[in-house]
PDB file of C-alpha atoms and ligand atoms in Angstrom:
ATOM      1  CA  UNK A  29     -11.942 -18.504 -16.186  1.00 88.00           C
ATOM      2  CA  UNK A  30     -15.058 -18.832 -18.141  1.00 93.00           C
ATOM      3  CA  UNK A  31     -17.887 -16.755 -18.525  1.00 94.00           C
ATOM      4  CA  UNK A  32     -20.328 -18.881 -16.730  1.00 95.00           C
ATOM      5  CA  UNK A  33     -17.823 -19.759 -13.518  1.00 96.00           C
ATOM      6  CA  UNK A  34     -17.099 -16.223 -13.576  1.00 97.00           C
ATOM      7  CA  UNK A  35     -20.876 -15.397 -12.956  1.00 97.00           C
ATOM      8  CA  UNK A  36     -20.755 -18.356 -10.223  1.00 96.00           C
ATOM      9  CA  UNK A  37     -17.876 -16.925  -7.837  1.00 97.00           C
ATOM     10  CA  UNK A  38     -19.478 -13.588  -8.395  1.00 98.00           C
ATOM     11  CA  UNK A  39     -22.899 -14.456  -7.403  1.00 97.00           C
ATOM     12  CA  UNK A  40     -21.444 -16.920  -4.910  1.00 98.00           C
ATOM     13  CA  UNK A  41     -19.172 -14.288  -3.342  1.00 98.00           C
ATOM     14  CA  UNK A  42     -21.937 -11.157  -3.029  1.00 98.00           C
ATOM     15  CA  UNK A  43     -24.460 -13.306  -1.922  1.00 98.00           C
ATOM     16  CA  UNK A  44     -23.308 -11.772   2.120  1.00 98.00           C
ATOM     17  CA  UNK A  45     -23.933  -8.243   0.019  1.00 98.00           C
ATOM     18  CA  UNK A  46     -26.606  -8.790  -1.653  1.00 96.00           C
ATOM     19  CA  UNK A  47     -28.889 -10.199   1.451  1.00 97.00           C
ATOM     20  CA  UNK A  48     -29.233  -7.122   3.832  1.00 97.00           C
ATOM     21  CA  UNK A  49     -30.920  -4.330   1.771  1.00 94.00           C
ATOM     22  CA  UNK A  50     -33.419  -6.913   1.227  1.00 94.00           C
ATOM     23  CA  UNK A  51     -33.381  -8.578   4.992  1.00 97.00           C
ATOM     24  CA  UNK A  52     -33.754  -4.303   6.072  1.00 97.00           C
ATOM     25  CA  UNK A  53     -36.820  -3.931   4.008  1.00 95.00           C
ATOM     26  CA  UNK A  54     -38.478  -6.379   5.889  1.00 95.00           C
ATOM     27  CA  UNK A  55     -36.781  -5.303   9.421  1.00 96.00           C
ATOM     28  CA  UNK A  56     -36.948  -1.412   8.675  1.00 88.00           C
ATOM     29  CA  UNK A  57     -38.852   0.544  10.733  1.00 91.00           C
ATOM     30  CA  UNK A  58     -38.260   2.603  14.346  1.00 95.00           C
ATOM     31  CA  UNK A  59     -36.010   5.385  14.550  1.00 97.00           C
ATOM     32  CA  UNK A  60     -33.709   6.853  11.439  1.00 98.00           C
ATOM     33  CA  UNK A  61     -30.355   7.093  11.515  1.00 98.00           C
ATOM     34  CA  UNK A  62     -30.191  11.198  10.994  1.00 98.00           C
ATOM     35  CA  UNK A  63     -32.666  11.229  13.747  1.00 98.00           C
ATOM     36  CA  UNK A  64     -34.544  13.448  11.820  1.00 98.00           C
ATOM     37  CA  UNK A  65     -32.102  15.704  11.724  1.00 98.00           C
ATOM     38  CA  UNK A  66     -31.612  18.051   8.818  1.00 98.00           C
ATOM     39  CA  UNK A  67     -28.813  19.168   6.348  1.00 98.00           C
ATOM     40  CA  UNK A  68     -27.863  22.455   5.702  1.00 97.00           C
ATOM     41  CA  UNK A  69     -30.286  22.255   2.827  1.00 97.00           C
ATOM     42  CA  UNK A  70     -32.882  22.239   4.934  1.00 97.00           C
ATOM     43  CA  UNK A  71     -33.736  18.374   3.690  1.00 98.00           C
ATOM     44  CA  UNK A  72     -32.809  15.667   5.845  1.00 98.00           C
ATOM     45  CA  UNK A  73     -30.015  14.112   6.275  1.00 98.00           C
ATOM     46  CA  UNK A  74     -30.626  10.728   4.870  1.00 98.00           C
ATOM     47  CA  UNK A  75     -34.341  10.411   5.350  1.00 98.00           C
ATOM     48  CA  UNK A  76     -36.763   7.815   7.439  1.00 97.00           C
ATOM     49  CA  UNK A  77     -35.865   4.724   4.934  1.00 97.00           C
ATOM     50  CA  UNK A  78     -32.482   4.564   6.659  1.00 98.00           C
ATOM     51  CA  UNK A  79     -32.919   3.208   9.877  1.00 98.00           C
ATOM     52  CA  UNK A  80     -31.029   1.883  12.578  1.00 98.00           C
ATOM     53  CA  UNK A  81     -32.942  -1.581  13.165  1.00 98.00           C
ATOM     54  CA  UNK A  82     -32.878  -1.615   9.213  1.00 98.00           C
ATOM     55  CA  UNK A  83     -29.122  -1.493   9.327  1.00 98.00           C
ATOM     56  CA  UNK A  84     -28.265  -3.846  12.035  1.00 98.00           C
ATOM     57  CA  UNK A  85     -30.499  -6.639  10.912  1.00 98.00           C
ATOM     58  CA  UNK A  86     -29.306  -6.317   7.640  1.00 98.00           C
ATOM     59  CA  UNK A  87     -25.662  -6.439   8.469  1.00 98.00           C
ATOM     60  CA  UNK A  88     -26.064  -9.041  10.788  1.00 98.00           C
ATOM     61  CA  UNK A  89     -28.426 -11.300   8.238  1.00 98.00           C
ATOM     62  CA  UNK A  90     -25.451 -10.859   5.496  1.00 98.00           C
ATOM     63  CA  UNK A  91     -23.013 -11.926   8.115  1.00 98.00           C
ATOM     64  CA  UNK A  92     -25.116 -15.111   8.934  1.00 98.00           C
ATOM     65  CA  UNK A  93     -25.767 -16.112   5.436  1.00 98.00           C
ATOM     66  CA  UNK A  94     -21.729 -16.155   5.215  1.00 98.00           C
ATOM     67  CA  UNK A  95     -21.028 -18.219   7.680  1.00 98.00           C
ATOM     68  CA  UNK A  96     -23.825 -20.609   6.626  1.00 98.00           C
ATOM     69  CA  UNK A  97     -22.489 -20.413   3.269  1.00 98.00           C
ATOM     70  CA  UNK A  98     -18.853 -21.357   4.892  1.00 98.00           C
ATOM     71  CA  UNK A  99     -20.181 -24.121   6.503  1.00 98.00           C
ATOM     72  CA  UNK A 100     -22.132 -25.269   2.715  1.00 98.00           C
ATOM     73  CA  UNK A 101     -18.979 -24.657   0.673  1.00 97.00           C
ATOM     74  CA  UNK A 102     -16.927 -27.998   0.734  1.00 97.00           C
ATOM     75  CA  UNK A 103     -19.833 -30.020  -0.205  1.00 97.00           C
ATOM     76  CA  UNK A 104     -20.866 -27.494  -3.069  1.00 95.00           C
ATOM     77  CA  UNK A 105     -17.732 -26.961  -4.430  1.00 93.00           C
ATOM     78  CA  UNK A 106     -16.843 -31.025  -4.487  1.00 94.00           C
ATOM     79  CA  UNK A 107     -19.932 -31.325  -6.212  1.00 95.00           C
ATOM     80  CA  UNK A 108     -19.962 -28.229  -8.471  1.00 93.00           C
ATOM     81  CA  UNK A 109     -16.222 -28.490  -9.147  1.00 93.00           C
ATOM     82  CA  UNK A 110     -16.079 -24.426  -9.040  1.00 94.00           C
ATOM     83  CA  UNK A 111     -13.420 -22.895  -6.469  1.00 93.00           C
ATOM     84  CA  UNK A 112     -15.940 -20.974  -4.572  1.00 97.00           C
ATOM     85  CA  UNK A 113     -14.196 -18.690  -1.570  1.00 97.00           C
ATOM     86  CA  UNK A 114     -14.968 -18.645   1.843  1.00 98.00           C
ATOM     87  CA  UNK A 115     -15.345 -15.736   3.730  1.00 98.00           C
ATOM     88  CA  UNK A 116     -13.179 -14.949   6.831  1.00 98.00           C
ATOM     89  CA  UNK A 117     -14.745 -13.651   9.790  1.00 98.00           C
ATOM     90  CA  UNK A 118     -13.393 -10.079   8.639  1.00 98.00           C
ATOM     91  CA  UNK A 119     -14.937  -9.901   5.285  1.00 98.00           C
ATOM     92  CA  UNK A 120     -18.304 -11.532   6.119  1.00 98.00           C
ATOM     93  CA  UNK A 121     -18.772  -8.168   8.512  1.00 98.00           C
ATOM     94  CA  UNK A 122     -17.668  -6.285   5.793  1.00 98.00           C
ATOM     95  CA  UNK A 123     -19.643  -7.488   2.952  1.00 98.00           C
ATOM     96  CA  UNK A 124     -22.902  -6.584   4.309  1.00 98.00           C
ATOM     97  CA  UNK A 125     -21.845  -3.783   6.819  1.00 98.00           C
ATOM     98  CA  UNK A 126     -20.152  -2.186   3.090  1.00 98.00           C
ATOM     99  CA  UNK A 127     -23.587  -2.866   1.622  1.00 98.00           C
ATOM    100  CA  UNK A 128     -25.623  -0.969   4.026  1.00 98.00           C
ATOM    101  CA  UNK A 129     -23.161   1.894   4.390  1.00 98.00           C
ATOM    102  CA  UNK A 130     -23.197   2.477   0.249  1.00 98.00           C
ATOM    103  CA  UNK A 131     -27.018   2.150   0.818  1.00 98.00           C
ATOM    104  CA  UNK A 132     -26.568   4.918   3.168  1.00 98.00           C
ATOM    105  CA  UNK A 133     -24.456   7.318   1.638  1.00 98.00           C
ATOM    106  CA  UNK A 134     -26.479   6.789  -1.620  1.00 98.00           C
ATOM    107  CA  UNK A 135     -29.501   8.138  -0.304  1.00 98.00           C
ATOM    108  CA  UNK A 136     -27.296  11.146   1.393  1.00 98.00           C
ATOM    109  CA  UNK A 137     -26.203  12.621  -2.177  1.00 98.00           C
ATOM    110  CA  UNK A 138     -30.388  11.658  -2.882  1.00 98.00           C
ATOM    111  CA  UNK A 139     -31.495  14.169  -0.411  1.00 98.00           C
ATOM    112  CA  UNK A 140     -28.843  16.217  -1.321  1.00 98.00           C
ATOM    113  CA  UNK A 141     -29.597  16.599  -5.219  1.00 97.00           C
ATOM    114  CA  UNK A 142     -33.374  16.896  -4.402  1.00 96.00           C
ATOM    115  CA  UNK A 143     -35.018  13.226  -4.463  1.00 97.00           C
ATOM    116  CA  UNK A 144     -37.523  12.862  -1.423  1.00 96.00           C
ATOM    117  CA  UNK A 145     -37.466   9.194   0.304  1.00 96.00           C
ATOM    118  CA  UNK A 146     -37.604   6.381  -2.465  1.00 95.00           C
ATOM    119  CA  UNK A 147     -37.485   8.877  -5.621  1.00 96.00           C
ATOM    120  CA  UNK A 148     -35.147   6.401  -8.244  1.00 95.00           C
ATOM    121  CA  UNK A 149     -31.615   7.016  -8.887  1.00 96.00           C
ATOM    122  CA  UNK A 150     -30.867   4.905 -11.718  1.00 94.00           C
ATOM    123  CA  UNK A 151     -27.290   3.360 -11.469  1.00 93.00           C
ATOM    124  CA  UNK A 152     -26.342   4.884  -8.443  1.00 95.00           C
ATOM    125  CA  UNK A 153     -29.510   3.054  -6.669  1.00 93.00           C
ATOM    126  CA  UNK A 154     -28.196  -0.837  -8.263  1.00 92.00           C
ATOM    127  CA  UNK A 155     -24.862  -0.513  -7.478  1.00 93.00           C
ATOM    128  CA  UNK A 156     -24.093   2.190  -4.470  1.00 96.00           C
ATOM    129  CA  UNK A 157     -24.225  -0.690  -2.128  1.00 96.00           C
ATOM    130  CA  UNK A 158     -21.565  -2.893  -4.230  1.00 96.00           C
ATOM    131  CA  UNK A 159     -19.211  -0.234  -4.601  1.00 96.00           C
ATOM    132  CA  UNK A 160     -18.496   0.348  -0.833  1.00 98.00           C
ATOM    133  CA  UNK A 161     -19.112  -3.490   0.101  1.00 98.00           C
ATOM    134  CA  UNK A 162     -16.518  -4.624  -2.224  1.00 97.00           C
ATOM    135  CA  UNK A 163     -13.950  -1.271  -1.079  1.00 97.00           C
ATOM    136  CA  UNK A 164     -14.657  -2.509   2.610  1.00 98.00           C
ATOM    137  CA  UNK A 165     -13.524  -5.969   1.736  1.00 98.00           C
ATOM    138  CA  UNK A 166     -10.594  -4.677   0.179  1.00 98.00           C
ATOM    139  CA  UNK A 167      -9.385  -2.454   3.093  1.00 98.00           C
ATOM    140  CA  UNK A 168     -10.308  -5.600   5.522  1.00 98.00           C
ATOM    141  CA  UNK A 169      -8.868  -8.515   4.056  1.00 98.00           C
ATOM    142  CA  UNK A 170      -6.440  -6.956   0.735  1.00 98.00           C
ATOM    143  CA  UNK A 171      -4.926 -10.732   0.075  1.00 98.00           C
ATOM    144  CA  UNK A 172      -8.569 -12.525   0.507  1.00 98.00           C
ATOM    145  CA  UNK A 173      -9.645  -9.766  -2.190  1.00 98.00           C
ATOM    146  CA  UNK A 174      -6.475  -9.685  -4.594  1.00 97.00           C
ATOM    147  CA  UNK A 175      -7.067 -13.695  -4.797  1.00 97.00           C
ATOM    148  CA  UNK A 176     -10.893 -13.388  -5.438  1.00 97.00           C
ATOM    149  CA  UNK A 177     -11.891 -10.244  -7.487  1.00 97.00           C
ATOM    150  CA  UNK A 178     -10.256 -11.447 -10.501  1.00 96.00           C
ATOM    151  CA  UNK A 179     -11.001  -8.902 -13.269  1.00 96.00           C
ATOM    152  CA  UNK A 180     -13.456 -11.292 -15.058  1.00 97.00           C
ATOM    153  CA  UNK A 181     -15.201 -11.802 -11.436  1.00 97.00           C
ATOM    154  CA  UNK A 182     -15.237  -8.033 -11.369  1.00 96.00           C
ATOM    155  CA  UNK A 183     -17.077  -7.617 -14.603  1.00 96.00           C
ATOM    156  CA  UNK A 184     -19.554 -10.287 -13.298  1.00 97.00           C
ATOM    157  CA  UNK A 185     -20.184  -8.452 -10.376  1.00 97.00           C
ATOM    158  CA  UNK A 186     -20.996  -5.225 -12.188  1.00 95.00           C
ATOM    159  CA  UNK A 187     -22.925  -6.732 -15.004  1.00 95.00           C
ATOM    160  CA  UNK A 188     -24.968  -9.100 -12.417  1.00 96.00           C
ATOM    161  CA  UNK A 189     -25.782  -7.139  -9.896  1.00 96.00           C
ATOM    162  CA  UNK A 190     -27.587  -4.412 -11.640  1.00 94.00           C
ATOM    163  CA  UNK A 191     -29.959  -7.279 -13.343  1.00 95.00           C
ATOM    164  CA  UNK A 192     -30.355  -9.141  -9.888  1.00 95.00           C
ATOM    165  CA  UNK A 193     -31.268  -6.025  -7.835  1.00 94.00           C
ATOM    166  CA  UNK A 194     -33.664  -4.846 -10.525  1.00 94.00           C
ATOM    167  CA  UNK A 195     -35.661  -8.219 -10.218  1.00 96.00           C
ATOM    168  CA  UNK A 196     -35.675  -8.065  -6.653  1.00 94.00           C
ATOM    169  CA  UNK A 197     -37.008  -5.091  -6.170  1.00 94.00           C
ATOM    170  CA  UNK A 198     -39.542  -5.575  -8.632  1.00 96.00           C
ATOM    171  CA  UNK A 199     -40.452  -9.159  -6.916  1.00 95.00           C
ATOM    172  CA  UNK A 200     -40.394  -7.093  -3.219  1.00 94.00           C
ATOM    173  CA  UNK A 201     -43.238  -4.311  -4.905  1.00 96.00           C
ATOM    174  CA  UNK A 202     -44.918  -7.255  -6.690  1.00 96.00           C
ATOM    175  CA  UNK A 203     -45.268  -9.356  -3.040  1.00 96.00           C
ATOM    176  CA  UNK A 204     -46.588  -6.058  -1.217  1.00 95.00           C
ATOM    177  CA  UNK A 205     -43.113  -5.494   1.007  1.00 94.00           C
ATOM    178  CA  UNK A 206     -42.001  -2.487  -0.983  1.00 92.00           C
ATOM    179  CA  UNK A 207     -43.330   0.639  -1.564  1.00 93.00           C
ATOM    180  CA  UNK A 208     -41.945   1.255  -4.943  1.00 93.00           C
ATOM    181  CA  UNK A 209     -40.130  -1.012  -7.660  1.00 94.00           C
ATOM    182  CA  UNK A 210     -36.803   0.362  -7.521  1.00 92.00           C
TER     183      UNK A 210
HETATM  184  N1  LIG B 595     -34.386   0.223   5.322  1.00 86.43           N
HETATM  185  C1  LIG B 595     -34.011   0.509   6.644  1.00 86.43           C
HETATM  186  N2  LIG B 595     -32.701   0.784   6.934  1.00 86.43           N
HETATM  187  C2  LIG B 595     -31.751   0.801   5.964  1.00 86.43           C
HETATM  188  C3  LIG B 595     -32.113   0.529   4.621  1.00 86.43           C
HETATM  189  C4  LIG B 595     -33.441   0.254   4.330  1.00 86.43           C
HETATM  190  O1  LIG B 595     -34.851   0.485   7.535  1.00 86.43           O
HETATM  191  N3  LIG B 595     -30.461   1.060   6.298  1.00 86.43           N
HETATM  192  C5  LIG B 595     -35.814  -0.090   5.039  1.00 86.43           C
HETATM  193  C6  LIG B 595     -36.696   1.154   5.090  1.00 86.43           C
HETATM  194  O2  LIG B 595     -37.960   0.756   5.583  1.00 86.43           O
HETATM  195  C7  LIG B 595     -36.773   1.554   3.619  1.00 86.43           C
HETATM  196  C8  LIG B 595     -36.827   0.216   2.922  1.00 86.43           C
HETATM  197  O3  LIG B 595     -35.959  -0.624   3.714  1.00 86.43           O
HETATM  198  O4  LIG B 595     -37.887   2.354   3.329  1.00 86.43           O
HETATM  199  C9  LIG B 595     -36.379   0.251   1.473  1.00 86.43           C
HETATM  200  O5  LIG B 595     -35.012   0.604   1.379  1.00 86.43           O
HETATM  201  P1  LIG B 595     -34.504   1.679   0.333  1.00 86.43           P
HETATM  202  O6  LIG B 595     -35.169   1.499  -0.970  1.00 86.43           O
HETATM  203  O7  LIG B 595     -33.021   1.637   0.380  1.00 86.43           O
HETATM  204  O8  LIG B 595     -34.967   3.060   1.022  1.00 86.43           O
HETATM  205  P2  LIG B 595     -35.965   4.196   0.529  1.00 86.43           P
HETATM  206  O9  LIG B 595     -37.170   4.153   1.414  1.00 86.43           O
HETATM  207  O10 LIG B 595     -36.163   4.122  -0.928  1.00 86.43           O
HETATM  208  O11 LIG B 595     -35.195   5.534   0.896  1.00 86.43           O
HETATM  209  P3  LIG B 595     -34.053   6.298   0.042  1.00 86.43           P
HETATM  210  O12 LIG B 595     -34.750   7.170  -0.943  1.00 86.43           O
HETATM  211  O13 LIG B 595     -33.327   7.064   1.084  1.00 86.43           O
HETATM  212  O14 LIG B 595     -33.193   5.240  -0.583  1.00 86.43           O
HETATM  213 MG1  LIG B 596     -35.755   2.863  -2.451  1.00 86.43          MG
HETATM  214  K1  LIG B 597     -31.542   2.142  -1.915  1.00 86.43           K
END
């Protein structure tokens, strides 16, 4: 597989991971997860930027952009001539459900090493939510993921996604609908 098809499949394939921490930016808001709750610490839990409406409208928006994409694919890939993947029902909930939960458990080892709500964690904050989507897919659907994550796909995902959520972010602060960069 080349480098650029490679890039393709990867983009193609995280596009139900990538979509809801950006789709919970927009829907965040209402009551946190931890319900303010606290750690032993004495900081909270995971902080008000992890909410519940946050989380199920960006799981469900990830799950909807895979089926659309499903329903896009034959078409795109007759005319692109790349094998793109679809998603079974299984990994299109775990895709973005992954994404949110890495999102999640990022900004628990945040509070816990310190970082108030939306303090920069660099690496951990581009690709916590990759990590866990990707592990979800695996436990969900092992032959789907065998078949897709090819090791150059891989090494798209981790070189892409860095780049990708770095110019999101910084479009989101840019457009007013994020409070920092990052
Ligand atoms: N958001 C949400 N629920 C989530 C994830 C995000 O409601 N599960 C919303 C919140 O409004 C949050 C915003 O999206 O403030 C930006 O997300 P993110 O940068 O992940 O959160 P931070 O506010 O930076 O908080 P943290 O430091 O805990 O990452
Ligand atoms: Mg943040
Ligand atoms: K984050």
């Amino acid at each position: 597989m080349d480098a650029v098809t490679a890039v393709a499949v990867a983009f193609w394939t995280m596009l139900p991971a990538y979509v809801p921490n950006n789709a919970a930016v927009l829907a965040g808001g209402g009551r946190p997860i931890d319900g303010g709750r606290t750690w032993r610490d004495g900081k909270r839990l995971l902080g008000d930027g992890k909410t519940w409406r946050g989380t199920l409208v960006g799981t469900l928006a990830g799950a909807a952009l895979a089926g659309a994409l499903n329903v896009a694919r034959p078409a795109l890939a007759g005319a692109t001539g790349v094998a793109l993947p679809a998603f079974p029902l299984a990994v299109a909930l775990a895709l973005p459900f992954g994404a949110m939960l890495g999102d999640i458990l990022a900004s628990f080892v945040k509070r816990r090493s310190g970082r108030e709500r939306g303090a920069a964690f660099p690496l951990l904050d581009q690709l916590d939510f990759v990590v866990v989507a990707l592990v979800l897919a695996a436990l969900v659907a092992p032959a789907w993921f065998r078949a897709t994550f090819t090791l150059p796909v891989v090494l798209a995902v981790l070189v892409l996604t860095p780049v990708l959520h770095v110019l999101t972010n910084a479009g989101a602060y840019l457009l007013g609908l994020k409070e920092e960069p990052w």
